[in-house]
Amino acid sequence: MVGVSGVRGIVGNSLVPEVVTKFSAAFGNLVHRGKVIVGADTRTSNDLFRYAVFSGLLSVGCEVIDIGICPTPSAQLMVEKLKVEGGIVITGSHNPAEWNALKFIRPDGLFLYPEEGERLFCLYKKDEIKYVSWNEIKRVNREKGAIENHLEKVLSIVDREKIAQKRFKVVVDACNGTGGLITPELLRRLGCEVLTINSEPDGFFAHPPEPVPSNLEALSRMVKSQGADIGFAHDADADRVAIVTEKGNILPEDYPLLLVTKFILGKRKGLVVTNVSTTQALDDIVREFGSLVKRTKVGDINVSRCMKEERAVVGGEGNGGVIIPEIHYARDGIAAVALILEYMADSGEPISYLVSNLPRYYIIKKKVRFTQGNFSFLKDQLKREFYKSRMDFLDGIKIILNKGWIHIRASGTEPIVRIIAESKNREEAEKLCNLGIEKIMKISNSIKRRKE
Ligand code: MG
């Protein structure tokens, strides 16, 4: 799958080295043949695509700096540290082992802005790539230290002594991804007793790498049986994190953002940024501190960009991606781990207690096929259906009702419409989500009838 949001696919099927090489060459043109760092996650296809990326970059006159296997946030920090023109990370992120993809990094360590992604795709599609001759080809240089650099950055923003005094017992499930190369070491330097599962960085994932509750049963059992204080899980490139409490409860994906936000705002007030689909609980927490939440379109680059422009103090997404500007404007699962431990040390309370003090909402997500016309037509019709309610059109359509909200948006890649609903109780959230689906089906059927 190739498009403005990059390139991703199933290895040996939709993702082949030719595509990766050409895309990398286009990126080399985009960054004016500068220095580009290349990192990768632990997937079995990492060497296959590393050499393809090297080829593409070298073919257009870039100098390649190979930083090896490391988390995506570590690579983003290296781009900033080495002051290079860009970076490419080869990672399928939270997708299963057979997937892989490229993430493109700007000189400031953020991912490409949507308009830059479009320029990149245009270079690729129109065959406008300019290759260099033999005497302009540069080298691949190796650079160690991406993980150490990241570790030091994270350690510099927390109270190491305070955390170390608690001698926390922590279980880490790195899902055989890059998190296993950094988080256990971070925890040891924070004086924790560390137990790991799935920490072999071999790309054979013990469970699907998306850090959602259904994938974290083994971590939960381990935390409970070992009497640990907390458990953490990462996806394959460790930009996301999920939490298991000392009681073995697997927390919903949005808790890392809620906990870190509450902790940071306790130290310093300021703007919080998240996307339009994130839980209302965030607004409730932020209101207590007299601060504000600004919402962006879905997609982590939109959140990062807004945070940088508006000088936010914390932000992120409800999928376990937390952004700490003190380190960088990028989702960073490793930084989130350190801050959550500092919150526990600072409060002197177990994680289950900190969680019990957070506002509780329920989110239900569903999707339906919508093939009758385009999404903007559907949006106009939905506006009519909900004309009595408050609405927001930042990204798709969000209908704000007394009992909660319904957010309806088109998928970028398939003829599917996603419906997300939230309410204070589960049945109500379910009802709201079904109401959204009902309205879409009603509109879809009326279009069908008119066509007949
Ligand atoms: Mg990821």
Short mmCIF file of C-alpha atoms and ligand atoms in Angstrom, two decimals:
data_model
loop_
_atom_site.label_atom_id
_atom_site.label_comp_id
_atom_site.label_asym_id
_atom_site.label_seq_id
_atom_site.Cartn_x
_atom_site.Cartn_y
_atom_site.Cartn_z
CA MET A 1 0.00 0.00 0.00
CA VAL A 2 1.57 3.18 -1.19
CA GLY A 3 0.12 6.63 -0.58
CA VAL A 4 0.56 10.05 0.95
CA SER A 5 0.83 8.51 4.42
CA GLY A 6 3.83 6.43 3.31
CA VAL A 7 4.37 2.85 2.37
CA ARG A 8 3.33 -0.29 4.21
CA GLY A 9 2.34 -3.83 3.39
CA ILE A 10 2.74 -7.54 3.91
CA VAL A 11 6.28 -8.74 3.34
CA GLY A 12 6.71 -10.63 0.08
CA ASN A 13 3.20 -9.75 -1.00
CA SER A 14 2.30 -6.06 -1.15
CA LEU A 15 5.66 -4.90 0.22
CA VAL A 16 8.68 -5.71 -1.93
CA PRO A 17 12.20 -4.18 -1.95
CA GLU A 18 11.72 -2.38 -5.29
CA VAL A 19 8.97 -0.21 -3.82
CA VAL A 20 10.98 0.48 -0.66
CA THR A 21 14.09 1.44 -2.67
CA LYS A 22 12.18 3.81 -4.90
CA PHE A 23 10.38 5.43 -1.97
CA SER A 24 13.71 5.88 -0.16
CA ALA A 25 15.22 7.47 -3.27
CA ALA A 26 12.26 9.87 -3.43
CA PHE A 27 12.84 10.73 0.24
CA GLY A 28 16.53 11.36 -0.51
CA ASN A 29 15.42 13.87 -3.15
CA LEU A 30 12.96 15.46 -0.75
CA VAL A 31 15.74 16.09 1.80
CA HIS A 32 18.11 17.44 -0.91
CA ARG A 33 20.61 14.54 -0.78
CA GLY A 34 21.55 15.27 2.82
CA LYS A 35 22.53 12.87 5.58
CA VAL A 36 19.79 10.42 6.52
CA ILE A 37 19.75 8.08 9.51
CA VAL A 38 18.19 4.65 9.09
CA GLY A 39 16.80 2.58 11.96
CA ALA A 40 14.66 -0.54 12.09
CA ASP A 41 12.59 -2.62 14.47
CA THR A 42 13.23 -6.31 15.17
CA ARG A 43 11.19 -7.85 12.33
CA THR A 44 12.64 -10.75 10.35
CA SER A 45 12.42 -8.54 7.25
CA ASN A 46 14.53 -5.73 8.73
CA ASP A 47 17.76 -6.60 6.85
CA LEU A 48 15.86 -7.13 3.61
CA PHE A 49 14.45 -3.63 3.75
CA ARG A 50 17.46 -1.95 5.39
CA TYR A 51 19.60 -2.70 2.36
CA ALA A 52 16.77 -1.62 0.07
CA VAL A 53 16.54 1.71 1.93
CA PHE A 54 20.34 2.13 1.82
CA SER A 55 20.30 1.55 -1.95
CA GLY A 56 17.55 4.08 -2.54
CA LEU A 57 19.25 6.77 -0.45
CA LEU A 58 22.72 6.15 -1.90
CA SER A 59 21.37 6.16 -5.46
CA VAL A 60 20.33 9.81 -5.12
CA GLY A 61 23.52 10.99 -3.38
CA CYS A 62 22.54 10.82 0.30
CA GLU A 63 24.97 9.83 3.03
CA VAL A 64 23.48 7.03 5.13
CA ILE A 65 23.93 6.75 8.87
CA ASP A 66 22.90 3.27 9.97
CA ILE A 67 21.84 3.35 13.63
CA GLY A 68 20.76 -0.30 13.70
CA ILE A 69 17.85 -1.84 15.56
CA CYS A 70 16.16 0.62 17.91
CA PRO A 71 12.77 2.02 18.97
CA THR A 72 11.21 4.65 16.69
CA PRO A 73 11.47 7.42 19.33
CA SER A 74 15.21 6.63 19.74
CA ALA A 75 15.66 7.14 15.97
CA GLN A 76 13.72 10.42 16.11
CA LEU A 77 16.03 11.67 18.86
CA MET A 78 19.11 10.66 16.84
CA VAL A 79 17.97 12.77 13.91
CA GLU A 80 17.95 15.77 16.22
CA LYS A 81 21.21 14.88 17.98
CA LEU A 82 23.21 14.31 14.80
CA LYS A 83 21.59 17.33 13.11
CA VAL A 84 20.93 15.39 9.92
CA GLU A 85 18.44 16.16 7.17
CA GLY A 86 16.10 13.29 7.90
CA GLY A 87 15.50 9.72 8.95
CA ILE A 88 13.76 6.55 7.86
CA VAL A 89 12.57 3.93 10.35
CA ILE A 90 11.69 0.52 8.99
CA THR A 91 8.92 -0.68 11.26
CA GLY A 92 5.51 -2.27 11.10
CA SER A 93 4.86 -0.67 14.51
CA HIS A 94 1.83 -2.36 16.16
CA ASN A 95 1.01 -4.52 13.11
CA PRO A 96 1.62 -8.29 13.09
CA ALA A 97 5.03 -9.80 12.20
CA GLU A 98 4.29 -10.26 8.50
CA TRP A 99 3.83 -6.50 8.05
CA ASN A 100 6.45 -3.85 7.57
CA ALA A 101 6.46 -0.16 6.69
CA LEU A 102 8.57 2.99 6.48
CA LYS A 103 8.23 5.99 8.80
CA PHE A 104 9.83 9.20 7.51
CA ILE A 105 11.40 11.74 9.86
CA ARG A 106 11.97 15.48 9.35
CA PRO A 107 15.19 17.27 10.47
CA ASP A 108 13.43 18.33 13.70
CA GLY A 109 12.69 14.71 14.65
CA LEU A 110 8.97 14.88 13.86
CA PHE A 111 7.37 12.71 11.19
CA LEU A 112 6.73 14.30 7.80
CA TYR A 113 3.87 16.78 7.81
CA PRO A 114 0.92 15.70 5.60
CA GLU A 115 1.86 18.20 2.85
CA GLU A 116 5.45 16.86 2.84
CA GLY A 117 4.11 13.32 2.64
CA GLU A 118 2.17 14.42 -0.42
CA ARG A 119 5.30 15.88 -2.05
CA LEU A 120 7.15 12.63 -1.33
CA PHE A 121 4.37 10.55 -2.87
CA CYS A 122 4.30 12.86 -5.87
CA LEU A 123 8.06 12.40 -6.47
CA TYR A 124 7.56 8.64 -6.26
CA LYS A 125 4.50 8.47 -8.46
CA LYS A 126 5.61 10.81 -11.22
CA ASP A 127 9.04 9.22 -11.55
CA GLU A 128 10.67 12.57 -10.87
CA ILE A 129 13.51 11.09 -8.86
CA LYS A 130 16.98 12.42 -9.79
CA TYR A 131 19.74 9.83 -9.48
CA VAL A 132 23.45 10.66 -9.21
CA SER A 133 26.45 9.39 -11.16
CA TRP A 134 29.23 7.13 -9.86
CA ASN A 135 31.42 9.90 -8.49
CA GLU A 136 28.68 11.39 -6.32
CA ILE A 137 27.78 8.22 -4.45
CA LYS A 138 28.43 8.42 -0.70
CA ARG A 139 28.87 5.78 2.01
CA VAL A 140 26.94 3.98 4.71
CA ASN A 141 28.37 4.84 8.12
CA ARG A 142 27.45 3.04 11.31
CA GLU A 143 26.59 4.99 14.41
CA LYS A 144 26.05 3.31 17.75
CA GLY A 145 24.43 4.95 20.71
CA ALA A 146 20.83 5.65 19.65
CA ILE A 147 19.49 3.67 22.61
CA GLU A 148 22.02 5.10 25.11
CA ASN A 149 21.20 8.64 23.95
CA HIS A 150 17.49 7.98 24.43
CA LEU A 151 18.04 6.39 27.87
CA GLU A 152 20.01 9.39 29.10
CA LYS A 153 17.35 11.82 27.85
CA VAL A 154 14.57 9.95 29.64
CA LEU A 155 16.59 9.60 32.87
CA SER A 156 17.32 13.33 32.83
CA ILE A 157 13.67 14.32 33.20
CA VAL A 158 12.73 12.14 36.20
CA ASP A 159 13.76 12.05 39.86
CA ARG A 160 15.93 8.93 39.74
CA GLU A 161 16.61 8.87 43.48
CA LYS A 162 12.96 9.06 44.40
CA ILE A 163 12.04 6.20 42.07
CA ALA A 164 15.06 4.09 43.11
CA GLN A 165 14.13 4.35 46.80
CA LYS A 166 10.88 2.51 46.10
CA ARG A 167 12.64 -0.55 44.62
CA PHE A 168 9.67 -1.25 42.38
CA LYS A 169 9.24 -4.74 40.97
CA VAL A 170 8.30 -4.33 37.31
CA VAL A 171 7.39 -6.81 34.55
CA VAL A 172 8.02 -5.81 30.92
CA ASP A 173 6.41 -7.44 27.88
CA ALA A 174 8.32 -6.12 24.85
CA CYS A 175 6.55 -8.50 22.45
CA ASN A 176 9.98 -9.43 21.03
CA GLY A 177 10.24 -5.91 19.66
CA THR A 178 12.67 -3.04 20.23
CA GLY A 179 11.29 -2.13 23.67
CA GLY A 180 13.22 -5.11 25.08
CA LEU A 181 16.47 -3.35 24.14
CA ILE A 182 15.75 -0.28 26.23
CA THR A 183 12.96 -0.46 28.82
CA PRO A 184 14.48 -3.22 31.04
CA GLU A 185 17.78 -1.28 31.12
CA LEU A 186 15.93 1.96 31.94
CA LEU A 187 14.17 0.21 34.81
CA ARG A 188 17.44 -1.22 36.17
CA ARG A 189 18.95 2.27 36.16
CA LEU A 190 15.89 3.43 38.09
CA GLY A 191 16.66 0.84 40.78
CA CYS A 192 13.77 -1.46 39.87
CA GLU A 193 13.73 -5.22 40.06
CA VAL A 194 13.03 -6.19 36.45
CA LEU A 195 11.30 -9.27 35.09
CA THR A 196 10.81 -9.67 31.35
CA ILE A 197 8.65 -11.74 29.06
CA ASN A 198 8.93 -11.85 25.26
CA SER A 199 12.16 -9.86 25.40
CA GLU A 200 14.02 -11.78 22.69
CA PRO A 201 14.36 -9.14 19.94
CA ASP A 202 13.99 -11.68 17.13
CA GLY A 203 10.81 -10.45 15.40
CA PHE A 204 8.89 -13.65 16.17
CA PHE A 205 6.17 -11.97 18.17
CA ALA A 206 4.72 -14.05 20.99
CA HIS A 207 1.36 -12.28 20.55
CA PRO A 208 0.05 -9.57 18.18
CA PRO A 209 2.17 -6.50 19.03
CA GLU A 210 -0.68 -4.03 19.41
CA PRO A 211 -0.69 -3.20 23.14
CA VAL A 212 -4.43 -3.67 23.61
CA PRO A 213 -5.97 -5.57 26.57
CA SER A 214 -6.72 -8.77 24.61
CA ASN A 215 -2.97 -9.22 23.91
CA LEU A 216 -1.75 -8.76 27.46
CA GLU A 217 -3.08 -11.79 29.34
CA ALA A 218 0.39 -13.31 29.83
CA LEU A 219 1.73 -10.04 31.25
CA SER A 220 -1.21 -9.83 33.63
CA ARG A 221 -0.62 -13.38 34.91
CA MET A 222 3.09 -12.69 35.38
CA VAL A 223 2.49 -9.45 37.33
CA LYS A 224 0.09 -11.24 39.65
CA SER A 225 2.08 -14.43 40.17
CA GLN A 226 5.30 -12.49 40.83
CA GLY A 227 3.68 -9.92 43.12
CA ALA A 228 5.01 -7.08 40.93
CA ASP A 229 4.09 -3.43 41.42
CA ILE A 230 3.22 -2.84 37.76
CA GLY A 231 3.56 -4.32 34.27
CA PHE A 232 4.33 -2.49 31.03
CA ALA A 233 3.88 -3.63 27.41
CA HIS A 234 5.14 -1.99 24.23
CA ASP A 235 4.33 -2.43 20.56
CA ALA A 236 7.19 -3.49 18.24
CA ASP A 237 8.72 -0.01 17.89
CA ALA A 238 7.99 1.05 21.49
CA ASP A 239 6.30 4.36 20.76
CA ARG A 240 3.27 3.03 22.60
CA VAL A 241 2.83 1.58 26.08
CA ALA A 242 0.10 -0.23 28.01
CA ILE A 243 -0.22 -0.87 31.75
CA VAL A 244 -1.15 -3.80 33.99
CA THR A 245 -1.83 -2.91 37.64
CA GLU A 246 -0.37 -4.78 40.64
CA LYS A 247 -3.71 -6.58 40.89
CA GLY A 248 -3.31 -7.92 37.37
CA ASN A 249 -5.90 -5.59 35.85
CA ILE A 250 -5.14 -4.76 32.23
CA LEU A 251 -5.94 -1.07 31.76
CA PRO A 252 -7.66 0.30 28.65
CA GLU A 253 -5.29 1.85 26.11
CA ASP A 254 -5.96 5.48 27.05
CA TYR A 255 -4.76 5.23 30.67
CA PRO A 256 -1.07 6.00 30.04
CA LEU A 257 -2.02 9.40 28.58
CA LEU A 258 -4.44 10.12 31.46
CA LEU A 259 -1.92 9.19 34.17
CA VAL A 260 0.99 11.08 32.63
CA THR A 261 -1.18 14.15 31.99
CA LYS A 262 -2.39 14.23 35.58
CA PHE A 263 1.17 13.87 36.89
CA ILE A 264 2.65 16.54 34.60
CA LEU A 265 -0.12 19.08 35.22
CA GLY A 266 0.46 18.59 38.95
CA LYS A 267 3.98 19.92 38.38
CA ARG A 268 3.32 22.62 35.78
CA LYS A 269 0.21 24.02 34.15
CA GLY A 270 -0.16 24.41 30.42
CA LEU A 271 -1.93 23.31 27.28
CA VAL A 272 -2.70 19.61 26.63
CA VAL A 273 -3.15 18.38 23.05
CA THR A 274 -4.88 15.25 21.80
CA ASN A 275 -6.96 14.10 18.83
CA VAL A 276 -10.70 14.46 18.41
CA SER A 277 -11.37 10.78 19.28
CA THR A 278 -9.64 10.70 22.68
CA THR A 279 -11.63 10.15 25.87
CA GLN A 280 -13.54 12.95 27.61
CA ALA A 281 -11.74 11.83 30.80
CA LEU A 282 -8.76 13.88 29.63
CA ASP A 283 -10.86 17.08 29.61
CA ASP A 284 -12.16 16.27 33.11
CA ILE A 285 -8.61 15.85 34.46
CA VAL A 286 -7.29 18.94 32.73
CA ARG A 287 -10.22 21.07 33.96
CA GLU A 288 -9.30 20.26 37.58
CA PHE A 289 -5.97 21.98 37.00
CA GLY A 290 -7.52 24.97 35.25
CA SER A 291 -5.75 24.06 32.00
CA LEU A 292 -7.12 23.52 28.49
CA VAL A 293 -7.28 20.66 25.98
CA LYS A 294 -6.80 21.40 22.32
CA ARG A 295 -7.97 18.73 19.87
CA THR A 296 -6.55 17.88 16.46
CA LYS A 297 -7.37 15.57 13.59
CA VAL A 298 -6.62 11.88 14.17
CA GLY A 299 -2.96 10.92 13.44
CA ASP A 300 0.00 11.36 15.73
CA ILE A 301 1.76 13.88 13.48
CA ASN A 302 -1.21 16.25 13.85
CA VAL A 303 -0.89 16.05 17.62
CA SER A 304 2.93 16.49 17.58
CA ARG A 305 2.75 19.44 15.22
CA CYS A 306 0.08 21.23 17.25
CA MET A 307 2.00 20.61 20.49
CA LYS A 308 5.13 22.14 19.00
CA GLU A 309 3.30 25.15 17.58
CA GLU A 310 1.29 25.79 20.75
CA ARG A 311 4.05 24.87 23.24
CA ALA A 312 1.91 22.28 25.01
CA VAL A 313 3.18 20.68 28.24
CA VAL A 314 1.93 17.17 27.45
CA GLY A 315 -0.19 15.40 24.87
CA GLY A 316 -0.74 12.24 22.91
CA GLU A 317 -3.38 9.80 21.81
CA GLY A 318 -5.75 7.36 23.44
CA ASN A 319 -3.90 4.38 21.95
CA GLY A 320 -1.05 4.47 24.48
CA GLY A 321 1.03 7.06 22.62
CA VAL A 322 2.24 9.75 25.05
CA ILE A 323 4.23 12.82 23.96
CA ILE A 324 6.53 14.57 26.46
CA PRO A 325 7.88 17.84 24.98
CA GLU A 326 10.74 17.93 27.51
CA ILE A 327 12.20 15.03 25.50
CA HIS A 328 10.70 15.56 22.03
CA TYR A 329 7.46 16.02 20.12
CA ALA A 330 7.08 12.34 19.40
CA ARG A 331 5.17 9.45 20.91
CA ASP A 332 7.53 7.81 23.37
CA GLY A 333 6.52 4.67 25.25
CA ILE A 334 9.82 4.59 27.14
CA ALA A 335 9.45 8.13 28.52
CA ALA A 336 5.89 7.25 29.57
CA VAL A 337 7.17 4.27 31.61
CA ALA A 338 9.62 6.50 33.53
CA LEU A 339 6.99 9.15 34.26
CA ILE A 340 4.38 6.65 35.45
CA LEU A 341 6.93 5.20 37.90
CA GLU A 342 7.80 8.71 39.08
CA TYR A 343 4.09 9.37 39.62
CA MET A 344 3.84 6.21 41.76
CA ALA A 345 6.97 7.17 43.74
CA ASP A 346 5.86 10.77 44.15
CA SER A 347 2.37 9.88 45.39
CA GLY A 348 3.45 6.86 47.44
CA GLU A 349 0.37 5.07 46.10
CA PRO A 350 0.02 1.82 44.13
CA ILE A 351 -0.92 2.14 40.46
CA SER A 352 -4.41 0.68 41.08
CA TYR A 353 -5.14 3.52 43.51
CA LEU A 354 -3.94 6.21 41.07
CA VAL A 355 -6.16 4.65 38.41
CA SER A 356 -9.20 4.49 40.71
CA ASN A 357 -9.03 8.28 41.07
CA LEU A 358 -9.36 8.89 37.33
CA PRO A 359 -12.71 9.70 35.70
CA ARG A 360 -14.18 6.64 34.03
CA TYR A 361 -15.73 6.52 30.57
CA TYR A 362 -16.44 3.74 28.11
CA ILE A 363 -15.50 3.88 24.46
CA ILE A 364 -17.06 1.58 21.85
CA LYS A 365 -15.54 1.39 18.36
CA LYS A 366 -17.23 -0.17 15.34
CA LYS A 367 -16.99 0.06 11.57
CA VAL A 368 -19.41 -0.37 8.69
CA ARG A 369 -18.94 -0.63 4.95
CA PHE A 370 -20.13 2.42 3.07
CA THR A 371 -19.99 2.14 -0.70
CA GLN A 372 -22.92 4.43 -1.62
CA GLY A 373 -21.20 7.64 -2.66
CA ASN A 374 -18.48 9.66 -0.96
CA PHE A 375 -17.98 10.55 2.66
CA SER A 376 -18.65 14.28 2.34
CA PHE A 377 -22.14 13.45 1.06
CA LEU A 378 -22.67 11.12 4.02
CA LYS A 379 -21.42 13.87 6.33
CA ASP A 380 -23.97 16.36 4.96
CA GLN A 381 -26.78 13.86 5.47
CA LEU A 382 -25.60 13.10 9.01
CA LYS A 383 -25.62 16.83 9.75
CA ARG A 384 -29.31 16.83 8.87
CA GLU A 385 -30.04 13.74 10.96
CA PHE A 386 -28.44 15.30 14.04
CA TYR A 387 -29.40 18.92 13.34
CA LYS A 388 -30.56 19.48 16.93
CA SER A 389 -27.19 18.51 18.45
CA ARG A 390 -23.85 20.21 18.89
CA MET A 391 -21.39 19.09 16.19
CA ASP A 392 -17.68 19.35 15.42
CA PHE A 393 -16.24 18.94 11.89
CA LEU A 394 -12.51 18.96 12.60
CA ASP A 395 -12.13 15.38 11.37
CA GLY A 396 -15.22 13.73 9.93
CA ILE A 397 -18.19 14.54 12.13
CA LYS A 398 -18.41 14.44 15.92
CA ILE A 399 -21.87 14.69 17.44
CA ILE A 400 -21.87 15.87 21.03
CA LEU A 401 -24.93 14.74 23.00
CA ASN A 402 -25.88 14.99 26.67
CA LYS A 403 -25.04 11.36 27.35
CA GLY A 404 -21.76 11.31 25.41
CA TRP A 405 -20.44 11.69 21.88
CA ILE A 406 -20.35 9.87 18.55
CA HIS A 407 -17.43 10.39 16.16
CA ILE A 408 -17.86 9.23 12.56
CA ARG A 409 -15.01 9.35 10.06
CA ALA A 410 -14.01 7.71 6.80
CA SER A 411 -11.11 5.27 6.66
CA GLY A 412 -8.27 6.59 4.50
CA THR A 413 -7.59 3.25 2.87
CA GLU A 414 -10.84 1.22 2.61
CA PRO A 415 -14.55 1.91 1.83
CA ILE A 416 -15.24 1.81 5.54
CA VAL A 417 -16.69 4.31 7.98
CA ARG A 418 -15.50 4.18 11.58
CA ILE A 419 -17.89 4.94 14.42
CA ILE A 420 -16.54 5.70 17.89
CA ALA A 421 -18.86 6.49 20.78
CA GLU A 422 -18.18 7.35 24.40
CA SER A 423 -20.32 7.61 27.49
CA LYS A 424 -20.11 7.31 31.28
CA ASN A 425 -21.66 3.87 31.11
CA ARG A 426 -21.03 0.97 28.81
CA GLU A 427 -24.63 0.33 27.69
CA GLU A 428 -25.07 3.97 26.78
CA ALA A 429 -21.82 3.99 24.77
CA GLU A 430 -23.02 0.87 22.95
CA LYS A 431 -26.37 2.56 22.25
CA LEU A 432 -24.70 5.70 20.90
CA CYS A 433 -22.44 3.67 18.63
CA ASN A 434 -25.44 1.74 17.30
CA LEU A 435 -27.32 4.99 16.78
CA GLY A 436 -24.46 6.19 14.57
CA ILE A 437 -24.58 2.95 12.56
CA GLU A 438 -28.39 3.12 12.24
CA LYS A 439 -28.20 6.62 10.78
CA ILE A 440 -25.47 5.61 8.32
CA MET A 441 -27.50 2.57 7.19
CA LYS A 442 -30.61 4.72 6.81
CA ILE A 443 -28.73 7.19 4.58
CA SER A 444 -27.07 4.38 2.65
CA ASN A 445 -30.45 2.69 2.00
CA SER A 446 -32.11 5.88 0.87
CA ILE A 447 -29.28 6.46 -1.66
CA LYS A 448 -29.71 2.89 -2.90
CA ARG A 449 -33.48 3.37 -3.34
CA ARG A 450 -32.98 6.62 -5.24
CA LYS A 451 -30.46 4.93 -7.58
CA GLU A 452 -32.97 2.17 -8.32
MG MG B 1 4.29 1.91 17.16
#
